[in-house]
CSV table of C-alpha atoms in Angstrom, one decimal:
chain,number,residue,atom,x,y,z
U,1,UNK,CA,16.4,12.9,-8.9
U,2,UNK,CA,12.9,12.3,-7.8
U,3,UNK,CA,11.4,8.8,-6.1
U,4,UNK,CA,10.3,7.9,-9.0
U,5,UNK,CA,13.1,8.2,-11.1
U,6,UNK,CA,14.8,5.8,-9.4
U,7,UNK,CA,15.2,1.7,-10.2
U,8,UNK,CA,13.7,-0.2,-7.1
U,9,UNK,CA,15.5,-3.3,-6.1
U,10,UNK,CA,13.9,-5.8,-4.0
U,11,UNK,CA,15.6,-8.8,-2.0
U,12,UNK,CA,13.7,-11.4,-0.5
U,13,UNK,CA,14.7,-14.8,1.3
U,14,UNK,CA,15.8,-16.4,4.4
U,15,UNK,CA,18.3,-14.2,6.6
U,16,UNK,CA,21.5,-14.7,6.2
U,17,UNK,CA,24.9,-13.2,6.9
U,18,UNK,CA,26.6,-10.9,4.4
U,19,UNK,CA,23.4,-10.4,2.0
U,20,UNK,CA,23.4,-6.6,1.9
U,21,UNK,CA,27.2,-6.7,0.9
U,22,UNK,CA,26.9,-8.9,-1.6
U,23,UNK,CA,24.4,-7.0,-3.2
U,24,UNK,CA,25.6,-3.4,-2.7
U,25,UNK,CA,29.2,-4.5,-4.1
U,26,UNK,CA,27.9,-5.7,-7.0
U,27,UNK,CA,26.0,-2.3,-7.4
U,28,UNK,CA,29.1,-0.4,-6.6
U,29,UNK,CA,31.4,-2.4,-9.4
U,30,UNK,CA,28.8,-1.2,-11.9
U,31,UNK,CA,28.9,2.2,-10.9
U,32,UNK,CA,25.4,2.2,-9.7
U,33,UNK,CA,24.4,4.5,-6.5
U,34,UNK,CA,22.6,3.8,-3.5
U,35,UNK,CA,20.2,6.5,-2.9
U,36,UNK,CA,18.0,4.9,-0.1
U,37,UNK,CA,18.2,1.6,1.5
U,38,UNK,CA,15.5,-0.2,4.0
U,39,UNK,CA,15.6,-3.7,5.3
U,40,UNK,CA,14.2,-5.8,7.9
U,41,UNK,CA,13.6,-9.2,8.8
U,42,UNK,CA,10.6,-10.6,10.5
U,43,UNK,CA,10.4,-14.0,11.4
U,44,UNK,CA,13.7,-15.1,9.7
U,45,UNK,CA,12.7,-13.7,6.7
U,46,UNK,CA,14.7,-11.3,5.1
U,47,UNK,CA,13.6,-8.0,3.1
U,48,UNK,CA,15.6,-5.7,1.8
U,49,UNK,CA,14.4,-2.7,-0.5
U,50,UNK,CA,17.0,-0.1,-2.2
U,51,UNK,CA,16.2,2.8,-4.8
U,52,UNK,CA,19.6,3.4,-6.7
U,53,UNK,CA,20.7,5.9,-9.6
U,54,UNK,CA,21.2,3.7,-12.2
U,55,UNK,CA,21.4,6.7,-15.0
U,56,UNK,CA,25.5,6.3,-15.1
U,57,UNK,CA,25.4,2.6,-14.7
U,58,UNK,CA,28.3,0.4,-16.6
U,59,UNK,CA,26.2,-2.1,-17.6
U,60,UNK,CA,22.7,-1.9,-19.8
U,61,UNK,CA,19.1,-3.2,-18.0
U,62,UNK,CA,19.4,-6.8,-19.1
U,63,UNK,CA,23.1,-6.8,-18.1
U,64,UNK,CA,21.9,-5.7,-14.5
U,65,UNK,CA,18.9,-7.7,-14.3
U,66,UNK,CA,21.0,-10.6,-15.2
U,67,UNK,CA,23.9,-10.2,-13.2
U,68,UNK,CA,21.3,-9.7,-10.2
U,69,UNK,CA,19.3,-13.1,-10.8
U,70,UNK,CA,22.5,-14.7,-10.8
U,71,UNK,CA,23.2,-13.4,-7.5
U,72,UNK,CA,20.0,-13.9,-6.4
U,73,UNK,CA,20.6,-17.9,-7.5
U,74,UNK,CA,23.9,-18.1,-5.2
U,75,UNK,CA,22.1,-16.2,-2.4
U,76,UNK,CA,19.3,-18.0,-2.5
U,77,UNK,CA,17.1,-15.0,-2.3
U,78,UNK,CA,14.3,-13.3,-4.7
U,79,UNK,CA,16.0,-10.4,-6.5
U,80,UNK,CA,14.1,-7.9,-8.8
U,81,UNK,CA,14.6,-5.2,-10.6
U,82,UNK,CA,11.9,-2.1,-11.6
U,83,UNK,CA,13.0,1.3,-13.3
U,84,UNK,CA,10.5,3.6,-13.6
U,85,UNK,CA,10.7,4.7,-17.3
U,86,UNK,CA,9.5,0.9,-18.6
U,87,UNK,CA,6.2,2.1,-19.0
U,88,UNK,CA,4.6,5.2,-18.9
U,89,UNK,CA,1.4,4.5,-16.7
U,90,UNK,CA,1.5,3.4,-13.2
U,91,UNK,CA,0.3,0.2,-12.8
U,92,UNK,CA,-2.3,-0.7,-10.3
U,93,UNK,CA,-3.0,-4.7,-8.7
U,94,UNK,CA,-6.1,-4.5,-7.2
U,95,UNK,CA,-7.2,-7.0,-4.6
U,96,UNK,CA,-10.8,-7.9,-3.4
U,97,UNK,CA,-13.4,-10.2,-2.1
U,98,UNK,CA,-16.9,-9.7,-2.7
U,99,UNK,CA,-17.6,-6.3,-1.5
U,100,UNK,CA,-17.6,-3.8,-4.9
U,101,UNK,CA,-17.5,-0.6,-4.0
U,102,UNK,CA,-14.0,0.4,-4.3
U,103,UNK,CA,-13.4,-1.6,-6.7
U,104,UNK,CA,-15.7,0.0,-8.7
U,105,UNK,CA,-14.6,3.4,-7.9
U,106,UNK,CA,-11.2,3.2,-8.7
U,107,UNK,CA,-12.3,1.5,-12.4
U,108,UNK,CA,-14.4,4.2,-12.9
U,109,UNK,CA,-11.4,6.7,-11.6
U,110,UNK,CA,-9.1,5.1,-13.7
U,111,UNK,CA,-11.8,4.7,-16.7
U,112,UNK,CA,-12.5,8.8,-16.5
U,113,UNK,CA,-9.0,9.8,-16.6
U,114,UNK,CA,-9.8,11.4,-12.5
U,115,UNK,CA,-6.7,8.8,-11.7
U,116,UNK,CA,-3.6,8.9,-14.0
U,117,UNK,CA,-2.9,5.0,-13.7
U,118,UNK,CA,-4.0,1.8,-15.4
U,119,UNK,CA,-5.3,-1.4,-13.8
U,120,UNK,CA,-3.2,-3.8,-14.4
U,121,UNK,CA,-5.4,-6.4,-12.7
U,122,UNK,CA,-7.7,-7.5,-10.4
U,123,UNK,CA,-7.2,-10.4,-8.2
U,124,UNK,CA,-9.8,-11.9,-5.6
U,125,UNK,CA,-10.6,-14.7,-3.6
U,126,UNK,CA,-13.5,-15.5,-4.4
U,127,UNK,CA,-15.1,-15.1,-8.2
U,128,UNK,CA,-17.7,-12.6,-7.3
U,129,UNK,CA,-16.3,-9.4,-8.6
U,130,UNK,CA,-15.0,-10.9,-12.1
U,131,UNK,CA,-18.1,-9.4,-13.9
U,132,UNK,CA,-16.8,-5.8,-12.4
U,133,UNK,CA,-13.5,-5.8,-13.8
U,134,UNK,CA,-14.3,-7.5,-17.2
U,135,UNK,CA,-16.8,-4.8,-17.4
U,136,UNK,CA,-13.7,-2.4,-17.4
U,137,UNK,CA,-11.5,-4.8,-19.4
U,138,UNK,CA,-9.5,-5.8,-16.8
U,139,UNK,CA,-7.7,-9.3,-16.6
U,140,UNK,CA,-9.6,-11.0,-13.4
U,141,UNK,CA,-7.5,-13.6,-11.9
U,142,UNK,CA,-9.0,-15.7,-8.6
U,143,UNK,CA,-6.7,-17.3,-6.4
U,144,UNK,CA,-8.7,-18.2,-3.5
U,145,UNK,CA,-10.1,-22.1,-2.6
U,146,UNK,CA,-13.3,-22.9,-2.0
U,147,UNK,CA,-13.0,-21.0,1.8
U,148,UNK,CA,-11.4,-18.2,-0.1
U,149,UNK,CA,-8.2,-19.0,1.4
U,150,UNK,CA,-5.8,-17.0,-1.3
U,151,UNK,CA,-3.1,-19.6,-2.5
U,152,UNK,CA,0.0,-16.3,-1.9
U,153,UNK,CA,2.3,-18.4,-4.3
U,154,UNK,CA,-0.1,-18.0,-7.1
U,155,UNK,CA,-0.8,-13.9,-6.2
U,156,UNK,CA,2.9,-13.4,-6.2
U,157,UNK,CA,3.6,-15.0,-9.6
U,158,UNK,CA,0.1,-12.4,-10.7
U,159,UNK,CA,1.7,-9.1,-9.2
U,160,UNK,CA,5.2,-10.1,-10.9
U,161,UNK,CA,3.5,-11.1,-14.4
U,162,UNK,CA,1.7,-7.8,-14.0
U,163,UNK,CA,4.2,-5.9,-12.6
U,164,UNK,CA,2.4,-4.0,-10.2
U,165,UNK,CA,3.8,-0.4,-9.1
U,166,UNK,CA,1.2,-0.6,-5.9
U,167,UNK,CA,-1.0,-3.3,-4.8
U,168,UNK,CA,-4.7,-1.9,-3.6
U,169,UNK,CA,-6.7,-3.6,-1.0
U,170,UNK,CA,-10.2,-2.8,-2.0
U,171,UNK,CA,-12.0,-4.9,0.6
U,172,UNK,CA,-9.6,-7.4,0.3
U,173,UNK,CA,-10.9,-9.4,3.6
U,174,UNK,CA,-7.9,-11.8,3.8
U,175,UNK,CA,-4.4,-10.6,6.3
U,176,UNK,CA,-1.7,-11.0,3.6
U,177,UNK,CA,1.4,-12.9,4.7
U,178,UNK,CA,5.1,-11.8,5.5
U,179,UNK,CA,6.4,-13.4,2.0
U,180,UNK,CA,3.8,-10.8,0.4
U,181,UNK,CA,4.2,-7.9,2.6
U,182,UNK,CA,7.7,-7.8,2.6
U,183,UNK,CA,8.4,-7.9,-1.1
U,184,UNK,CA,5.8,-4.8,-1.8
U,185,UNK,CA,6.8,-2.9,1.8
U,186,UNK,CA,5.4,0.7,1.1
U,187,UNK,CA,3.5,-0.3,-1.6
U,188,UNK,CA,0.3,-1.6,-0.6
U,189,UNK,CA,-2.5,0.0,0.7
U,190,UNK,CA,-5.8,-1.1,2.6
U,191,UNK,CA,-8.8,0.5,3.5
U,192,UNK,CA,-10.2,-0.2,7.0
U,193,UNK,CA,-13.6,1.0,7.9
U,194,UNK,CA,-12.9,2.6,11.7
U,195,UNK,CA,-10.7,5.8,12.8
U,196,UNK,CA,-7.7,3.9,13.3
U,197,UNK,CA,-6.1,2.5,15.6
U,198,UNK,CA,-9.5,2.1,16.5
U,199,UNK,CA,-11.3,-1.1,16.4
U,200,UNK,CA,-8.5,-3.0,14.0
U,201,UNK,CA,-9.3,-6.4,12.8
U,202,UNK,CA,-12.8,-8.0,11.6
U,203,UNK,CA,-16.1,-6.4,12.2
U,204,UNK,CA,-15.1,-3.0,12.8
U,205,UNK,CA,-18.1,-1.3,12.0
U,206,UNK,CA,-19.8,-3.6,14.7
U,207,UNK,CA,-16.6,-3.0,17.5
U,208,UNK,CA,-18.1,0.8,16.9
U,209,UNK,CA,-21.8,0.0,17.3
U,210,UNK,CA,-20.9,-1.9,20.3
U,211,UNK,CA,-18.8,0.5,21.9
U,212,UNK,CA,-21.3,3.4,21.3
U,213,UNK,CA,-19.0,5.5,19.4
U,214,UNK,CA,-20.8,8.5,18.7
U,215,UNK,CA,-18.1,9.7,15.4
U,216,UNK,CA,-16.9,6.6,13.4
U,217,UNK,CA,-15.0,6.7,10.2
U,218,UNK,CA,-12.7,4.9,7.7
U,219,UNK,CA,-8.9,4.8,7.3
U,220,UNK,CA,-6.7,4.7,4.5
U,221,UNK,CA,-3.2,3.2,5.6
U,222,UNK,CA,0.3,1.7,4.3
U,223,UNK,CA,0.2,-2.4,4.5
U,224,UNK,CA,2.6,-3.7,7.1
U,225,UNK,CA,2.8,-7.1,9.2
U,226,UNK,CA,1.5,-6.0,11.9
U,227,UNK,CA,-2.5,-6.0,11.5
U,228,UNK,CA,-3.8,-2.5,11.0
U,229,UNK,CA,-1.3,-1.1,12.5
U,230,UNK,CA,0.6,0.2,8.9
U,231,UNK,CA,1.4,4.3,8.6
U,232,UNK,CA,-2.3,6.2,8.1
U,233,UNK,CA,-2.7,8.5,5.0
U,234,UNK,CA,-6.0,9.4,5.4
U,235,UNK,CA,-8.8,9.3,7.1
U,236,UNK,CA,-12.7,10.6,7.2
U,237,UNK,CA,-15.4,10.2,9.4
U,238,UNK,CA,-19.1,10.5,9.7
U,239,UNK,CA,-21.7,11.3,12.4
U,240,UNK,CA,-23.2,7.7,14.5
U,241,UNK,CA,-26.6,8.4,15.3
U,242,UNK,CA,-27.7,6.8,19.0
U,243,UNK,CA,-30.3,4.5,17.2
U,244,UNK,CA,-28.0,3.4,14.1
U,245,UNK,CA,-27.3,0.0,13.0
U,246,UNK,CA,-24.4,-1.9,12.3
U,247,UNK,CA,-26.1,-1.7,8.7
U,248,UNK,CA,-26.7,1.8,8.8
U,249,UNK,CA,-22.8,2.7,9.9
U,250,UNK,CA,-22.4,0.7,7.0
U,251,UNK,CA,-24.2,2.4,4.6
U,252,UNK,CA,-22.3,6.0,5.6
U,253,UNK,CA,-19.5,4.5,5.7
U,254,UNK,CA,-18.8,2.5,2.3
U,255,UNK,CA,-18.9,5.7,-0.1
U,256,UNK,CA,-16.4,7.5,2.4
U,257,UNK,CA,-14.3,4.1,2.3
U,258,UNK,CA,-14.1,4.4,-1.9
U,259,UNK,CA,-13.1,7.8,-1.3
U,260,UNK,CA,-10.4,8.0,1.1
U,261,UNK,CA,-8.8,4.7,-1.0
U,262,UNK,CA,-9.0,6.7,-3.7
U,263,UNK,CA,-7.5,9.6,-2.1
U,264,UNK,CA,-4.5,7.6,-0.5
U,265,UNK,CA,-4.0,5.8,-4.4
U,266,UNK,CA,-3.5,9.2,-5.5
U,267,UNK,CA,-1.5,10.5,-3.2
U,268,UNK,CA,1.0,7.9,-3.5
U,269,UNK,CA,1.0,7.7,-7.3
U,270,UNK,CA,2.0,11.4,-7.5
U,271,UNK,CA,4.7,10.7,-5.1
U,272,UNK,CA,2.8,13.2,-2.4
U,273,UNK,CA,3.1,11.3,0.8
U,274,UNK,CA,5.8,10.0,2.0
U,275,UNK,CA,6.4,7.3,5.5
U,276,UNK,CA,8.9,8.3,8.0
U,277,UNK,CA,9.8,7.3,10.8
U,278,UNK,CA,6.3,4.9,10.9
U,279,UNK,CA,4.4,7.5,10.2
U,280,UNK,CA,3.0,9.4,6.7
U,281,UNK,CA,3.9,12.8,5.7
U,282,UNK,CA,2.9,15.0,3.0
U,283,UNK,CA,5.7,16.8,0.8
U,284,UNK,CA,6.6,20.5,0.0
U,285,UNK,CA,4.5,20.5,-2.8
U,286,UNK,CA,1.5,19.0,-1.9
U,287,UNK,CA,-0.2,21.5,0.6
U,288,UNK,CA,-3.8,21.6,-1.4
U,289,UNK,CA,-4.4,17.8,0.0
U,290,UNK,CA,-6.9,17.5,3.0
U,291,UNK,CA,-5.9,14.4,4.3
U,292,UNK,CA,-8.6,14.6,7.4
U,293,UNK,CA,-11.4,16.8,7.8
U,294,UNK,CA,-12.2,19.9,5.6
U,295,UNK,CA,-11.9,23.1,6.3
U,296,UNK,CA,-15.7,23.4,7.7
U,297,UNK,CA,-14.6,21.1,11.0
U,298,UNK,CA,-12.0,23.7,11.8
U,299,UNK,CA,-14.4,26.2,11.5
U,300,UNK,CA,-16.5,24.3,13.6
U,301,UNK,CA,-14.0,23.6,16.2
U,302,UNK,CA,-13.5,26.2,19.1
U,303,UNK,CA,-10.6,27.9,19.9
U,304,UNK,CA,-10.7,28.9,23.4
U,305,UNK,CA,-10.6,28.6,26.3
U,306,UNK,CA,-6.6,26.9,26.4
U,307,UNK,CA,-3.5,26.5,28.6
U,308,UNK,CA,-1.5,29.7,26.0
U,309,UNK,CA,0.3,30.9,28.9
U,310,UNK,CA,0.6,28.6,31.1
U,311,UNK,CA,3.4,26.1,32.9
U,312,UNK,CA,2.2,23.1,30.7
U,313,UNK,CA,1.1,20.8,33.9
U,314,UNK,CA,2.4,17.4,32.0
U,315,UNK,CA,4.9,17.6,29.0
U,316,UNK,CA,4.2,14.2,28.5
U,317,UNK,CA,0.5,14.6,27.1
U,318,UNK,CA,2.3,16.4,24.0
């Protein structure tokens, strides 16, 4: 049974003692398998995330989902419940500010048929980009104050209404909190414009100017709590003249950042890439992806002269 054929649960709440047996007995009296269980708790907050084969289950959906919320009341946590076969798009929350570029390319992706997913819908904090997605018929939803400081109660309640398979950062310019991260772990994605780990946080293409970087680039990654530090999927990067500008980095680098977004969407919606171990990895079947440079760079690259042959000097640069 593939990844995607498998019901997602997801537990979120304040750590406690005995959580994960509560829950996994309850699965195990309604003959429900485990096929993949991940938890973690960051500041006394705990997640827990389990995909389960629930194709020989004793009870029907409703039964489960009911019997879960239940739990979930005597707990005290935040349980839900996604199978896979509810609908037959995946369904896309996308997240932005003012910046429109990827936003538009992943509506016009998605609009084309190049992406086999719908937009489910499009939440910013500010109200800029509302005239983007109603141009594509997509709900627009802003959560953001007057500072553009995203009220997270409110977004939650949006990606639940909308039940959102991942959750797209297309310039989303706000660090999403623990309560978010935690209950979509592995299923949001941000685009950063610098080779990470390279000049993480604000103003990256201005941390490159300044360092005199002569290759930057932009980074496709998995969302996690620490800041731009999540497991990379992809990655491009583009030639920084001597004379360039902050602007002009800027200019080369927002069409790669649609791209490589676009790239790392896909990947994950067809189930392609997978993280282990804190780190991305492609599967059996997906060798035609090019998740760095094309083939021209390693034509470009030299092959000689090298250490073949040689007492490696220090085993610990591998």
């Amino acid at each position: 049974m593939t990844e995607t054929e498998l019901t997602e649960i997801t537990v979120v709440g304040d750590d406690d003692t005995g959580l994960i047996a509560r829950v996994t007995t309850l699965l195990f009296e309604r003959g429900i398998n485990i096929e993949d269980l991940d938890q973690a708790v960051r500041d006394d907050l705990f997640r827990m995330t389990m995909r389960v084969d629930a194709s020989d289950a004793e009870v029907d959906r409703e039964r489960l989902r009911a019997d879960l919320r239940e739990l979930g009341r005597d707990l005290e946590v935040d349980v839900r419940v996604r199978y896979p076969s509810e609908r037959e798009a995946r369904r896309l929350a996308v997240l932005v500010t003012k910046e429109s570029h990827c936003l538009e390319r992943i509506c016009e992706a998605v609009a084309s048929g190049e992406l086999d997913a719908e937009i489910g819908v499009v939440v910013g904090n500010h109200p800029d980009l509302r005239p983007v997605a109603e141009a594509y018929d997509v709900p627009f939803h802003d959560v953001g104050d007057a500072d553009g400081n995203p009220d997270e109660d409110e977004l939650l309640d949006l990606l639940a209404e909308y039940d959102a398979d991942l959750v797209v950062l297309a310039r989303y310019m706000r660090i999403l909190g623990p309560n978010v991260v935690f209950r979509y772990e592995g299923r949001i994605i941000n685009v950063h414009p610098s080779l990470l780990p390279a000049f993480p946080g604000a103003k990256a293409y201005r941390q490159a100017k300044e360092a005199g970087v002569r290759v930057a680039g932009v980074t496709a990654h998995y969302v996690t709590t620490d800041l731009d530090q999540g497991p990379i999927v992809a990655q491009r990067a583009f030639d920084a003249p001597d004379d360039a500008t902050v602007e002009t980095l800027k200019r080369r680098g927002q069409p790669l950042e649609a791209d490589v977004l676009l790239e790392a969407v896909r990947l994950h919606l067809n189930d392609d890439v997978a993280i282990h171990r804190g780190r991305t990895e492609l599967r059996g079947d997906a060798d035609d992806y090019q998740l760095g440079m094309g083939p021209a760079l390693d034509r470009a690259t030299p092959d000689a002269p090298t250490d073949d042959g040689l007492a490696d000097p220090d085993p610990a640069d591998d």
